GROMACS .gro file of C-alpha atoms in nm:
model
  472
    1PHE     CA    1  -3.749  12.228  -7.058
    2LEU     CA    2  -3.822  11.892  -7.222
    3GLY     CA    3  -4.197  11.832  -7.197
    4GLY     CA    4  -4.217  12.128  -6.958
    5LYS     CA    5  -4.541  12.188  -6.769
    6ILE     CA    6  -4.587  12.504  -6.559
    7HIS     CA    7  -4.806  12.502  -6.246
    8ILE     CA    8  -4.950  12.811  -6.071
    9GLY     CA    9  -5.208  12.695  -5.821
   10MET     CA   10  -5.446  12.446  -5.982
   11GLN     CA   11  -5.385  12.592  -6.327
   12SER     CA   12  -5.120  12.443  -6.551
   13HIS     CA   13  -4.999  12.484  -6.907
   14GLY     CA   14  -4.711  12.370  -7.125
   15GLY     CA   15  -4.405  12.591  -7.116
   16GLY     CA   16  -4.039  12.631  -7.039
   17ARG     CA   17  -3.919  12.929  -6.843
   18ALA     CA   18  -4.182  13.202  -6.818
   19GLY     CA   19  -4.256  13.322  -7.169
   20ASP     CA   20  -4.076  13.032  -7.340
   21PRO     CA   21  -4.246  12.730  -7.499
   22ALA     CA   22  -4.182  12.374  -7.382
   23SER     CA   23  -3.957  12.152  -7.594
   24ASN     CA   24  -4.216  11.884  -7.673
   25THR     CA   25  -4.111  11.751  -8.015
   26LEU     CA   26  -3.756  11.675  -7.900
   27ALA     CA   27  -3.889  11.519  -7.578
   28LYS     CA   28  -4.119  11.289  -7.777
   29ARG     CA   29  -3.841  11.191  -8.018
   30LEU     CA   30  -3.609  11.100  -7.730
   31ARG     CA   31  -3.887  10.906  -7.554
   32ASP     CA   32  -3.910  10.686  -7.864
   33MET     CA   33  -3.546  10.581  -7.808
   34PRO     CA   34  -3.432  10.317  -7.557
   35PHE     CA   35  -3.341  10.583  -7.296
   36ARG     CA   36  -3.487  10.552  -6.947
   37VAL     CA   37  -3.693  10.863  -6.874
   38ASP     CA   38  -3.864  11.014  -6.570
   39ARG     CA   39  -4.000  11.348  -6.446
   40LEU     CA   40  -3.847  11.603  -6.211
   41LYS     CA   41  -3.969  11.937  -6.076
   42THR     CA   42  -3.818  12.271  -5.998
   43GLY     CA   43  -3.964  12.608  -5.910
   44THR     CA   44  -3.902  12.980  -5.889
   45PRO     CA   45  -4.020  13.263  -5.662
   46PRO     CA   46  -4.239  13.558  -5.764
   47ARG     CA   47  -4.039  13.856  -5.893
   48ILE     CA   48  -4.091  14.185  -5.708
   49ASP     CA   49  -4.063  14.546  -5.826
   50ALA     CA   50  -3.776  14.695  -5.622
   51ARG     CA   51  -3.947  15.036  -5.624
   52SER     CA   52  -4.229  14.892  -5.412
   53ILE     CA   53  -3.997  14.763  -5.134
   54ASP     CA   54  -3.898  14.962  -4.824
   55PHE     CA   55  -3.531  14.861  -4.800
   56SER     CA   56  -3.484  15.063  -4.479
   57LYS     CA   57  -3.667  14.782  -4.296
   58LEU     CA   58  -3.434  14.511  -4.431
   59GLU     CA   59  -3.096  14.387  -4.313
   60LYS     CA   60  -2.817  14.480  -4.554
   61GLN     CA   61  -2.594  14.206  -4.689
   62PRO     CA   62  -2.293  14.349  -4.875
   63GLY     CA   63  -2.072  14.142  -5.104
   64ASP     CA   64  -1.732  13.998  -5.016
   65THR     CA   65  -1.439  14.225  -4.936
   66PRO     CA   66  -1.190  14.212  -5.097
   67LEU     CA   67  -1.385  14.147  -5.415
   68PRO     CA   68  -1.320  13.796  -5.551
   69VAL     CA   69  -1.258  13.734  -5.920
   70MET     CA   70  -1.391  13.442  -6.121
   71SER     CA   71  -1.083  13.388  -6.340
   72PHE     CA   72  -0.714  13.331  -6.274
   73LEU     CA   73  -0.652  13.590  -6.548
   74GLY     CA   74  -0.889  13.850  -6.404
   75ASP     CA   75  -0.841  14.124  -6.149
   76VAL     CA   76  -1.068  14.340  -5.937
   77SER     CA   77  -1.061  14.627  -6.187
   78GLN     CA   78  -1.263  14.410  -6.427
   79HIS     CA   79  -1.532  14.343  -6.166
   80PRO     CA   80  -1.879  14.478  -6.252
   81GLN     CA   81  -2.042  14.732  -6.023
   82GLN     CA   82  -2.145  14.573  -5.693
   83VAL     CA   83  -2.492  14.628  -5.547
   84LEU     CA   84  -2.625  14.535  -5.205
   85CYS     CA   85  -2.838  14.232  -5.134
   86HIS     CA   86  -3.069  14.232  -4.832
   87ILE     CA   87  -3.228  13.978  -4.600
   88ALA     CA   88  -3.599  13.964  -4.522
   89LYS     CA   89  -3.774  13.710  -4.301
   90THR     CA   90  -4.102  13.527  -4.314
   91ASN     CA   91  -4.318  13.535  -4.001
   92THR     CA   92  -4.612  13.352  -3.843
   93GLN     CA   93  -4.859  13.553  -4.051
   94THR     CA   94  -4.675  13.449  -4.369
   95HIS     CA   95  -4.688  13.086  -4.261
   96ASP     CA   96  -5.059  13.099  -4.175
   97ILE     CA   97  -5.146  13.230  -4.523
   98VAL     CA   98  -4.931  12.964  -4.690
   99ARG     CA   99  -5.096  12.689  -4.481
  100GLU     CA  100  -5.440  12.819  -4.578
  101GLY     CA  101  -5.342  12.785  -4.942
  102LEU     CA  102  -5.208  12.428  -4.928
  103GLN     CA  103  -5.543  12.285  -5.042
  104ARG     CA  104  -5.492  12.480  -5.365
  105SER     CA  105  -5.126  12.385  -5.399
  106PRO     CA  106  -5.035  12.149  -5.686
  107LEU     CA  107  -4.758  12.016  -5.460
  108TYR     CA  108  -5.002  11.901  -5.192
  109THR     CA  109  -5.297  11.791  -5.405
  110GLY     CA  110  -5.107  11.533  -5.611
  111VAL     CA  111  -5.110  11.737  -5.932
  112ILE     CA  112  -4.729  11.754  -5.944
  113GLU     CA  113  -4.568  11.410  -5.957
  114GLY     CA  114  -4.207  11.506  -6.032
  115VAL     CA  115  -3.952  11.505  -5.749
  116GLY     CA  116  -3.821  11.850  -5.653
  117PRO     CA  117  -3.474  11.960  -5.539
  118ARG     CA  118  -3.396  11.846  -5.184
  119TYR     CA  119  -3.185  12.148  -5.089
  120CYS     CA  120  -3.398  12.439  -5.210
  121PRO     CA  121  -3.758  12.344  -5.124
  122ALA     CA  122  -4.062  12.559  -5.200
  123ILE     CA  123  -4.189  12.785  -4.921
  124GLU     CA  124  -4.496  12.563  -4.880
  125ASP     CA  125  -4.261  12.265  -4.835
  126LYS     CA  126  -4.051  12.449  -4.577
  127ILE     CA  127  -4.354  12.549  -4.372
  128HIS     CA  128  -4.504  12.198  -4.386
  129ARG     CA  129  -4.180  12.009  -4.316
  130PHE     CA  130  -4.038  12.249  -4.057
  131ALA     CA  131  -4.358  12.335  -3.873
  132ASP     CA  132  -4.160  12.421  -3.557
  133LYS     CA  133  -3.991  12.717  -3.731
  134ASN     CA  134  -4.163  13.054  -3.702
  135SER     CA  135  -3.941  13.226  -3.957
  136HIS     CA  136  -3.728  13.157  -4.265
  137GLN     CA  137  -3.469  13.383  -4.426
  138VAL     CA  138  -3.537  13.532  -4.769
  139PHE     CA  139  -3.238  13.669  -4.962
  140ILE     CA  140  -3.338  13.978  -5.158
  141GLU     CA  141  -3.126  13.972  -5.474
  142PRO     CA  142  -3.133  14.224  -5.762
  143GLU     CA  143  -3.198  14.049  -6.097
  144GLY     CA  144  -2.938  14.273  -6.263
  145LEU     CA  145  -2.790  14.620  -6.292
  146GLN     CA  146  -3.035  14.736  -6.560
  147THR     CA  147  -3.365  14.615  -6.411
  148ASN     CA  148  -3.593  14.695  -6.118
  149GLU     CA  149  -3.689  14.329  -6.067
  150ILE     CA  150  -3.594  14.158  -5.742
  151TYR     CA  151  -3.543  13.783  -5.696
  152PRO     CA  152  -3.657  13.688  -5.341
  153ASN     CA  153  -3.447  13.375  -5.295
  154GLY     CA  154  -3.620  13.148  -5.043
  155ILE     CA  155  -3.988  13.175  -5.134
  156SER     CA  156  -4.006  12.958  -5.444
  157THR     CA  157  -4.373  12.863  -5.477
  158SER     CA  158  -4.645  12.722  -5.699
  159LEU     CA  159  -4.934  12.855  -5.487
  160PRO     CA  160  -5.211  13.050  -5.663
  161PHE     CA  161  -5.131  13.412  -5.747
  162ASP     CA  162  -5.372  13.556  -5.488
  163ILE     CA  163  -5.200  13.356  -5.211
  164GLN     CA  164  -4.857  13.466  -5.335
  165TYR     CA  165  -4.971  13.829  -5.334
  166ARG     CA  166  -5.099  13.802  -4.975
  167PHE     CA  167  -4.803  13.620  -4.821
  168VAL     CA  168  -4.540  13.838  -4.994
  169ARG     CA  169  -4.697  14.147  -4.836
  170THR     CA  170  -4.659  14.000  -4.486
  171LEU     CA  171  -4.279  14.032  -4.505
  172GLN     CA  172  -4.144  14.340  -4.328
  173GLY     CA  173  -4.055  14.599  -4.592
  174PHE     CA  174  -4.285  14.432  -4.846
  175GLU     CA  175  -4.614  14.580  -4.720
  176ASN     CA  176  -4.670  14.752  -5.057
  177ALA     CA  177  -4.482  14.502  -5.274
  178GLN     CA  178  -4.586  14.464  -5.636
  179ILE     CA  179  -4.536  14.126  -5.802
  180THR     CA  180  -4.413  14.162  -6.160
  181ARG     CA  181  -4.418  13.787  -6.234
  182PRO     CA  182  -4.575  13.511  -6.022
  183GLY     CA  183  -4.375  13.220  -5.888
  184TYR     CA  184  -4.443  12.879  -6.041
  185ALA     CA  185  -4.335  12.515  -6.040
  186ILE     CA  186  -4.234  12.337  -6.357
  187GLU     CA  187  -4.224  11.963  -6.429
  188TYR     CA  188  -3.995  11.833  -6.702
  189ASP     CA  189  -3.845  11.517  -6.850
  190PHE     CA  190  -3.497  11.397  -6.763
  191PHE     CA  191  -3.312  11.100  -6.905
  192ASP     CA  192  -3.130  10.854  -6.681
  193PRO     CA  193  -2.761  10.956  -6.690
  194ARG     CA  194  -2.662  10.591  -6.644
  195ASP     CA  195  -2.737  10.565  -7.016
  196LEU     CA  196  -2.436  10.790  -7.081
  197LYS     CA  197  -2.065  10.721  -7.117
  198PRO     CA  198  -1.824  10.913  -6.891
  199THR     CA  199  -1.769  11.150  -7.185
  200LEU     CA  200  -2.146  11.232  -7.165
  201GLU     CA  201  -2.202  11.068  -7.503
  202THR     CA  202  -2.518  10.856  -7.510
  203ARG     CA  203  -2.478  10.480  -7.520
  204PHE     CA  204  -2.751  10.440  -7.782
  205ILE     CA  205  -2.666  10.708  -8.038
  206ASN     CA  206  -2.304  10.768  -8.133
  207GLY     CA  207  -2.214  11.136  -8.151
  208LEU     CA  208  -2.510  11.250  -7.936
  209PHE     CA  209  -2.405  11.411  -7.608
  210PHE     CA  210  -2.632  11.510  -7.318
  211CYS     CA  211  -2.547  11.781  -7.066
  212GLY     CA  212  -2.731  11.978  -6.801
  213GLN     CA  213  -3.089  11.947  -6.684
  214ILE     CA  214  -3.161  11.659  -6.925
  215ASN     CA  215  -2.922  11.449  -6.709
  216GLY     CA  216  -3.113  11.515  -6.386
  217THR     CA  217  -2.896  11.793  -6.247
  218THR     CA  218  -3.015  12.128  -6.116
  219GLY     CA  219  -2.816  12.450  -6.108
  220TYR     CA  220  -2.634  12.668  -6.359
  221GLU     CA  221  -2.282  12.564  -6.255
  222GLU     CA  222  -2.369  12.195  -6.282
  223ALA     CA  223  -2.510  12.248  -6.632
  224GLY     CA  224  -2.219  12.465  -6.744
  225ALA     CA  225  -1.963  12.211  -6.620
  226GLN     CA  226  -2.132  11.929  -6.811
  227GLY     CA  227  -2.152  12.148  -7.120
  228LEU     CA  228  -1.778  12.208  -7.102
  229LEU     CA  229  -1.702  11.835  -7.086
  230ALA     CA  230  -1.961  11.730  -7.345
  231GLY     CA  231  -1.858  12.008  -7.584
  232ALA     CA  232  -1.490  11.919  -7.553
  233ASN     CA  233  -1.563  11.553  -7.625
  234ALA     CA  234  -1.790  11.632  -7.920
  235SER     CA  235  -1.508  11.838  -8.071
  236LEU     CA  236  -1.248  11.570  -7.998
  237GLN     CA  237  -1.467  11.303  -8.155
  238VAL     CA  238  -1.518  11.504  -8.475
  239SER     CA  239  -1.142  11.558  -8.506
  240GLY     CA  240  -1.067  11.190  -8.442
  241ALA     CA  241  -0.884  11.255  -8.114
  242LYS     CA  242  -0.914  11.034  -7.806
  243PRO     CA  243  -1.194  11.120  -7.559
  244PHE     CA  244  -1.133  11.331  -7.249
  245THR     CA  245  -1.251  11.240  -6.900
  246LEU     CA  246  -1.173  11.366  -6.552
  247ARG     CA  247  -1.119  11.150  -6.245
  248ARG     CA  248  -1.282  11.199  -5.905
  249ASP     CA  249  -0.946  11.299  -5.756
  250GLN     CA  250  -0.888  11.561  -6.029
  251SER     CA  251  -1.197  11.779  -6.023
  252TYR     CA  252  -1.553  11.833  -5.905
  253ILE     CA  253  -1.661  11.781  -6.267
  254GLY     CA  254  -1.510  11.433  -6.237
  255VAL     CA  255  -1.701  11.367  -5.914
  256MET     CA  256  -2.032  11.488  -6.058
  257VAL     CA  257  -2.008  11.298  -6.386
  258ASP     CA  258  -1.896  10.980  -6.210
  259ASP     CA  259  -2.190  11.006  -5.967
  260LEU     CA  260  -2.433  11.057  -6.256
  261VAL     CA  261  -2.316  10.790  -6.499
  262THR     CA  262  -2.248  10.530  -6.227
  263LEU     CA  263  -2.524  10.586  -5.970
  264GLY     CA  264  -2.783  10.788  -6.163
  265THR     CA  265  -3.021  11.011  -5.968
  266SER     CA  266  -3.384  11.002  -5.859
  267GLU     CA  267  -3.400  11.371  -5.763
  268PRO     CA  268  -3.246  11.691  -5.901
  269TYR     CA  269  -2.871  11.646  -5.846
  270ARG     CA  270  -2.669  11.932  -5.702
  271MET     CA  271  -2.293  11.935  -5.656
  272PHE     CA  272  -2.156  11.977  -5.303
  273THR     CA  273  -1.800  11.957  -5.174
  274SER     CA  274  -1.924  11.682  -4.940
  275ARG     CA  275  -1.976  11.452  -5.241
  276ALA     CA  276  -1.599  11.447  -5.305
  277GLU     CA  277  -1.382  11.211  -5.103
  278TYR     CA  278  -1.067  11.408  -5.201
  279ARG     CA  279  -1.187  11.760  -5.125
  280LEU     CA  280  -0.868  11.848  -4.939
  281THR     CA  281  -0.693  11.862  -5.276
  282LEU     CA  282  -0.997  11.979  -5.478
  283ARG     CA  283  -0.972  12.341  -5.372
  284GLU     CA  284  -1.076  12.663  -5.544
  285ASP     CA  285  -0.726  12.808  -5.509
  286ASN     CA  286  -0.550  12.525  -5.696
  287ALA     CA  287  -0.797  12.464  -5.981
  288ASP     CA  288  -0.549  12.607  -6.232
  289LEU     CA  289  -0.267  12.386  -6.103
  290ARG     CA  290  -0.491  12.079  -6.128
  291LEU     CA  291  -0.653  12.134  -6.466
  292THR     CA  292  -0.476  12.388  -6.690
  293GLU     CA  293  -0.231  12.132  -6.827
  294SER     CA  294  -0.514  11.895  -6.923
  295GLY     CA  295  -0.703  12.184  -7.081
  296ARG     CA  296  -0.397  12.281  -7.284
  297GLU     CA  297  -0.359  11.926  -7.418
  298ILE     CA  298  -0.710  11.926  -7.565
  299GLY     CA  299  -0.700  12.281  -7.700
  300LEU     CA  300  -0.911  12.461  -7.440
  301VAL     CA  301  -0.633  12.682  -7.301
  302ASP     CA  302  -0.502  12.964  -7.519
  303ASP     CA  303  -0.147  13.105  -7.521
  304GLU     CA  304  -0.225  13.394  -7.285
  305ARG     CA  305  -0.370  13.168  -7.016
  306TRP     CA  306  -0.094  12.910  -7.062
  307ARG     CA  307   0.175  13.179  -7.027
  308ALA     CA  308   0.015  13.315  -6.707
  309PHE     CA  309  -0.019  12.964  -6.565
  310SER     CA  310   0.340  12.867  -6.649
  311GLU     CA  311   0.476  13.183  -6.488
  312LYS     CA  312   0.272  13.120  -6.174
  313ARG     CA  313   0.380  12.755  -6.150
  314GLU     CA  314   0.746  12.848  -6.197
  315ALA     CA  315   0.718  13.123  -5.934
  316ILE     CA  316   0.567  12.879  -5.683
  317GLU     CA  317   0.848  12.628  -5.736
  318ARG     CA  318   1.111  12.903  -5.719
  319GLU     CA  319   0.975  13.040  -5.390
  320ARG     CA  320   0.929  12.692  -5.245
  321ALA     CA  321   1.295  12.612  -5.316
  322LEU     CA  322   1.399  12.944  -5.158
  323MET     CA  323   1.199  12.875  -4.841
  324LYS     CA  324   1.362  12.533  -4.800
  325LYS     CA  325   1.719  12.659  -4.833
  326HIS     CA  326   1.690  12.995  -4.650
  327PHE     CA  327   1.748  12.946  -4.276
  328VAL     CA  328   1.684  13.182  -3.986
  329GLN     CA  329   1.952  13.163  -3.714
  330PRO     CA  330   1.831  13.193  -3.351
  331ASP     CA  331   2.051  13.498  -3.279
  332SER     CA  332   1.962  13.689  -3.598
  333HIS     CA  333   1.757  14.006  -3.641
  334ALA     CA  334   1.494  13.798  -3.828
  335ALA     CA  335   1.465  13.559  -3.531
  336ARG     CA  336   1.416  13.847  -3.287
  337THR     CA  337   1.148  13.998  -3.511
  338LEU     CA  338   0.961  13.667  -3.536
  339ALA     CA  339   0.996  13.601  -3.161
  340LYS     CA  340   0.768  13.899  -3.099
  341LYS     CA  341   0.499  13.729  -3.309
  342ILE     CA  342   0.525  13.388  -3.143
  343ASP     CA  343   0.592  13.519  -2.788
  344LYS     CA  344   0.913  13.318  -2.744
  345PRO     CA  345   1.262  13.313  -2.896
  346LEU     CA  346   1.363  13.061  -3.160
  347SER     CA  347   1.554  12.778  -2.991
  348ARG     CA  348   1.743  12.667  -3.303
  349GLU     CA  349   1.776  12.747  -3.670
  350TYR     CA  350   1.464  12.703  -3.881
  351SER     CA  351   1.406  12.713  -4.254
  352MET     CA  352   1.148  12.960  -4.381
  353ALA     CA  353   0.938  12.657  -4.484
  354ASP     CA  354   0.937  12.535  -4.123
  355LEU     CA  355   0.843  12.877  -3.988
  356ILE     CA  356   0.545  12.920  -4.220
  357VAL     CA  357   0.386  12.609  -4.066
  358ARG     CA  358   0.354  12.791  -3.732
  359PRO     CA  359  -0.007  12.911  -3.682
  360GLU     CA  360   0.109  13.242  -3.526
  361LEU     CA  361   0.294  13.341  -3.843
  362CYS     CA  362   0.177  13.418  -4.193
  363ILE     CA  363   0.399  13.409  -4.498
  364SER     CA  364   0.437  13.788  -4.511
  365ASP     CA  365   0.567  13.788  -4.150
  366VAL     CA  366   0.844  13.544  -4.242
  367TYR     CA  367   0.944  13.713  -4.568
  368THR     CA  368   0.944  14.059  -4.408
  369ALA     CA  369   1.156  13.940  -4.113
  370CYS     CA  370   1.405  13.788  -4.357
  371ASP     CA  371   1.412  14.116  -4.552
  372LEU     CA  372   1.284  13.944  -4.868
  373PRO     CA  373   1.011  14.067  -5.105
  374CYS     CA  374   0.687  13.881  -5.037
  375PRO     CA  375   0.542  13.689  -5.336
  376ARG     CA  376   0.220  13.815  -5.489
  377ALA     CA  377  -0.100  13.713  -5.310
  378ASP     CA  378  -0.201  13.405  -5.516
  379ILE     CA  379   0.149  13.257  -5.501
  380ALA     CA  380   0.180  13.332  -5.129
  381GLU     CA  381  -0.155  13.158  -5.072
  382GLN     CA  382  -0.036  12.841  -5.248
  383LEU     CA  383   0.291  12.835  -5.054
  384GLU     CA  384   0.114  12.883  -4.721
  385ILE     CA  385  -0.153  12.617  -4.784
  386SER     CA  386   0.092  12.356  -4.914
  387ALA     CA  387   0.326  12.415  -4.618
  388ARG     CA  388   0.061  12.409  -4.346
  389TYR     CA  389  -0.139  12.114  -4.478
  390SER     CA  390   0.147  11.918  -4.633
  391GLY     CA  391   0.106  11.619  -4.400
  392TYR     CA  392  -0.266  11.583  -4.473
  393ILE     CA  393  -0.225  11.652  -4.845
  394ASP     CA  394   0.060  11.399  -4.878
  395ARG     CA  395  -0.146  11.135  -4.697
  396GLN     CA  396  -0.442  11.195  -4.928
  397GLN     CA  397  -0.216  11.182  -5.234
  398GLU     CA  398  -0.080  10.845  -5.119
  399GLU     CA  399  -0.437  10.718  -5.087
  400ILE     CA  400  -0.520  10.845  -5.437
  401GLU     CA  401  -0.214  10.670  -5.585
  402ARG     CA  402  -0.297  10.348  -5.400
  403LEU     CA  403  -0.651  10.340  -5.539
  404ARG     CA  404  -0.574  10.474  -5.887
  405GLU     CA  405  -0.469  10.141  -6.039
  406SER     CA  406  -0.801   9.970  -5.968
  407GLU     CA  407  -0.992  10.296  -6.021
  408THR     CA  408  -0.869  10.336  -6.378
  409THR     CA  409  -0.832   9.970  -6.481
  410PRO     CA  410  -1.038   9.955  -6.803
  411LEU     CA  411  -1.323   9.711  -6.857
  412PRO     CA  412  -1.373   9.621  -7.225
  413ALA     CA  413  -1.690   9.769  -7.379
  414ASP     CA  414  -1.806   9.419  -7.480
  415PHE     CA  415  -1.709   9.252  -7.152
  416ASP     CA  416  -1.913   8.933  -7.100
  417TYR     CA  417  -2.004   8.914  -6.730
  418ALA     CA  418  -2.168   8.574  -6.784
  419ARG     CA  419  -1.819   8.423  -6.823
  420VAL     CA  420  -1.704   8.533  -6.477
  421ASN     CA  421  -1.758   8.239  -6.243
  422GLY     CA  422  -1.882   8.323  -5.895
  423LEU     CA  423  -2.077   8.639  -5.978
  424SER     CA  424  -2.432   8.629  -5.844
  425ASN     CA  425  -2.714   8.679  -6.092
  426GLU     CA  426  -2.801   9.007  -5.916
  427VAL     CA  427  -2.449   9.148  -5.952
  428ARG     CA  428  -2.425   9.022  -6.310
  429ASP     CA  429  -2.754   9.192  -6.402
  430LYS     CA  430  -2.650   9.520  -6.241
  431LEU     CA  431  -2.315   9.525  -6.419
  432GLU     CA  432  -2.476   9.436  -6.753
  433GLN     CA  433  -2.717   9.726  -6.710
  434ALA     CA  434  -2.460   9.979  -6.586
  435ARG     CA  435  -2.180   9.880  -6.827
  436PRO     CA  436  -1.906  10.054  -6.623
  437ASP     CA  437  -1.594  10.139  -6.823
  438THR     CA  438  -1.347  10.091  -6.536
  439LEU     CA  439  -1.311   9.863  -6.236
  440GLY     CA  440  -1.343  10.166  -6.009
  441ARG     CA  441  -1.682  10.259  -6.155
  442ALA     CA  442  -1.793   9.895  -6.131
  443ALA     CA  443  -1.716   9.909  -5.757
  444ARG     CA  444  -1.953  10.205  -5.716
  445VAL     CA  445  -2.251  10.041  -5.887
  446PRO     CA  446  -2.509   9.989  -5.607
  447GLY     CA  447  -2.520   9.623  -5.502
  448VAL     CA  448  -2.178   9.530  -5.645
  449THR     CA  449  -1.969   9.382  -5.362
  450PRO     CA  450  -1.591   9.398  -5.303
  451ALA     CA  451  -1.587   9.020  -5.358
  452ALA     CA  452  -1.738   9.070  -5.704
  453ILE     CA  453  -1.468   9.326  -5.789
  454SER     CA  454  -1.201   9.074  -5.684
  455LEU     CA  455  -1.357   8.814  -5.914
  456LEU     CA  456  -1.353   9.061  -6.204
  457LEU     CA  457  -0.987   9.145  -6.139
  458VAL     CA  458  -0.888   8.777  -6.126
  459TYR     CA  459  -1.078   8.710  -6.450
  460LEU     CA  460  -0.913   9.004  -6.629
  461LYS     CA  461  -0.568   8.881  -6.525
  462LYS     CA  462  -0.641   8.520  -6.617
  463THR     CA  463  -0.773   8.606  -6.964
  464GLY     CA  464  -0.501   8.861  -7.040
  465GLN     CA  465  -0.749   9.148  -7.062
  466LEU     CA  466  -0.585   9.348  -6.784
  467LYS     CA  467  -0.452   9.651  -6.969
  468PRO     CA  468  -0.237   9.925  -6.813
  469ALA     CA  469  -0.438  10.175  -6.611
  470ARG     CA  470  -0.542  10.472  -6.823
  471THR     CA  471  -0.459  10.829  -6.732
  472ALA     CA  472  -0.670  11.135  -6.802
   0.00000   0.00000   0.00000
């Protein structure tokens, strides 16, 4: 944590995560640069010794079945051992103790100035803001397979240790709970991500890339995704290759980075599907189809992954072609089999592709009725989704293509906004400060109007600066 400061009750000290020092020298060095800087806050719950919890009083929460895998190359056999999580609940006694302690809370006495994450508030915040609620869920998560520590997700706090000890023991099953590490809040520096290029390289120091918490995000996935993009671009820059960026319609990384470098953030930023306007096509199941080719071009995809991807893509196209040309006649055995599923006979011939669209049928029903081997699960899933949602997906793709030209129209790095007649001083100042690299990003700068974008487009055409739209 840059300039990290830990708070437990009214006591505070410099630090990063518990047991780690704060990164003060680097924070000071960066503060001496032209970067805009501010403070944010996050927190963590007390850790509990699992041996002191009565799990028989808690609600079990098993993992997903079938077990998901995190890689398109992986399978369930590689999955680590699964252990149960549980759910506990706070109660009125818990809330009373927390309220008693608010006068000793750094959150409520003005000691902490940094803004905390909106979507995972501290327990004292929950109880204060949602005073009508008598209970909140607490997810009881093992810290790992080789430890007895429990992470009680939902009671992040910076209250004094004695208050933490008392309120934890009010939870059912936690009557004898032993805290191994107290919860705490931590304030830290972040640097305005609007001072970054879309590659995550800083605008002030060539070759310096920022990623993760320093950019105002919160969460491991958000940090890891930025690290992937920043690391790729650092490598590409060293080798003299062109930079790599991702569009909003290509990936959630593209959405997140565009939000950060265009709009900035005044609170810890977390990625949600709701932030993406094209989430119908930004799905978990098609991430490989969207991004593997781009990854291969910049050297991030090895031969094994590329071979697996190519085989999958070819299989999808092969099966899609089969489904379009294979027809089921109304008087056939296949039609009679399917009629039992849809509760009425087929009135005419249908292609397999047409039949899969029917909500009563799944892809395995159609393949089995046609006496054909069903594709493997991931390929079947792609075929089913693309068939059933084709109308919506096609409409969204048309919208993406329609907007792509203006979205990716480059703005020169040294573009002089003062020369564009008709721009208000306010818009001119905002564009000078934001320095968007495309017309699309300029349109998302707060305060920049559609009329201003039209003026920029006219000026680019008139001066011959309108270059072909770039592609990722």
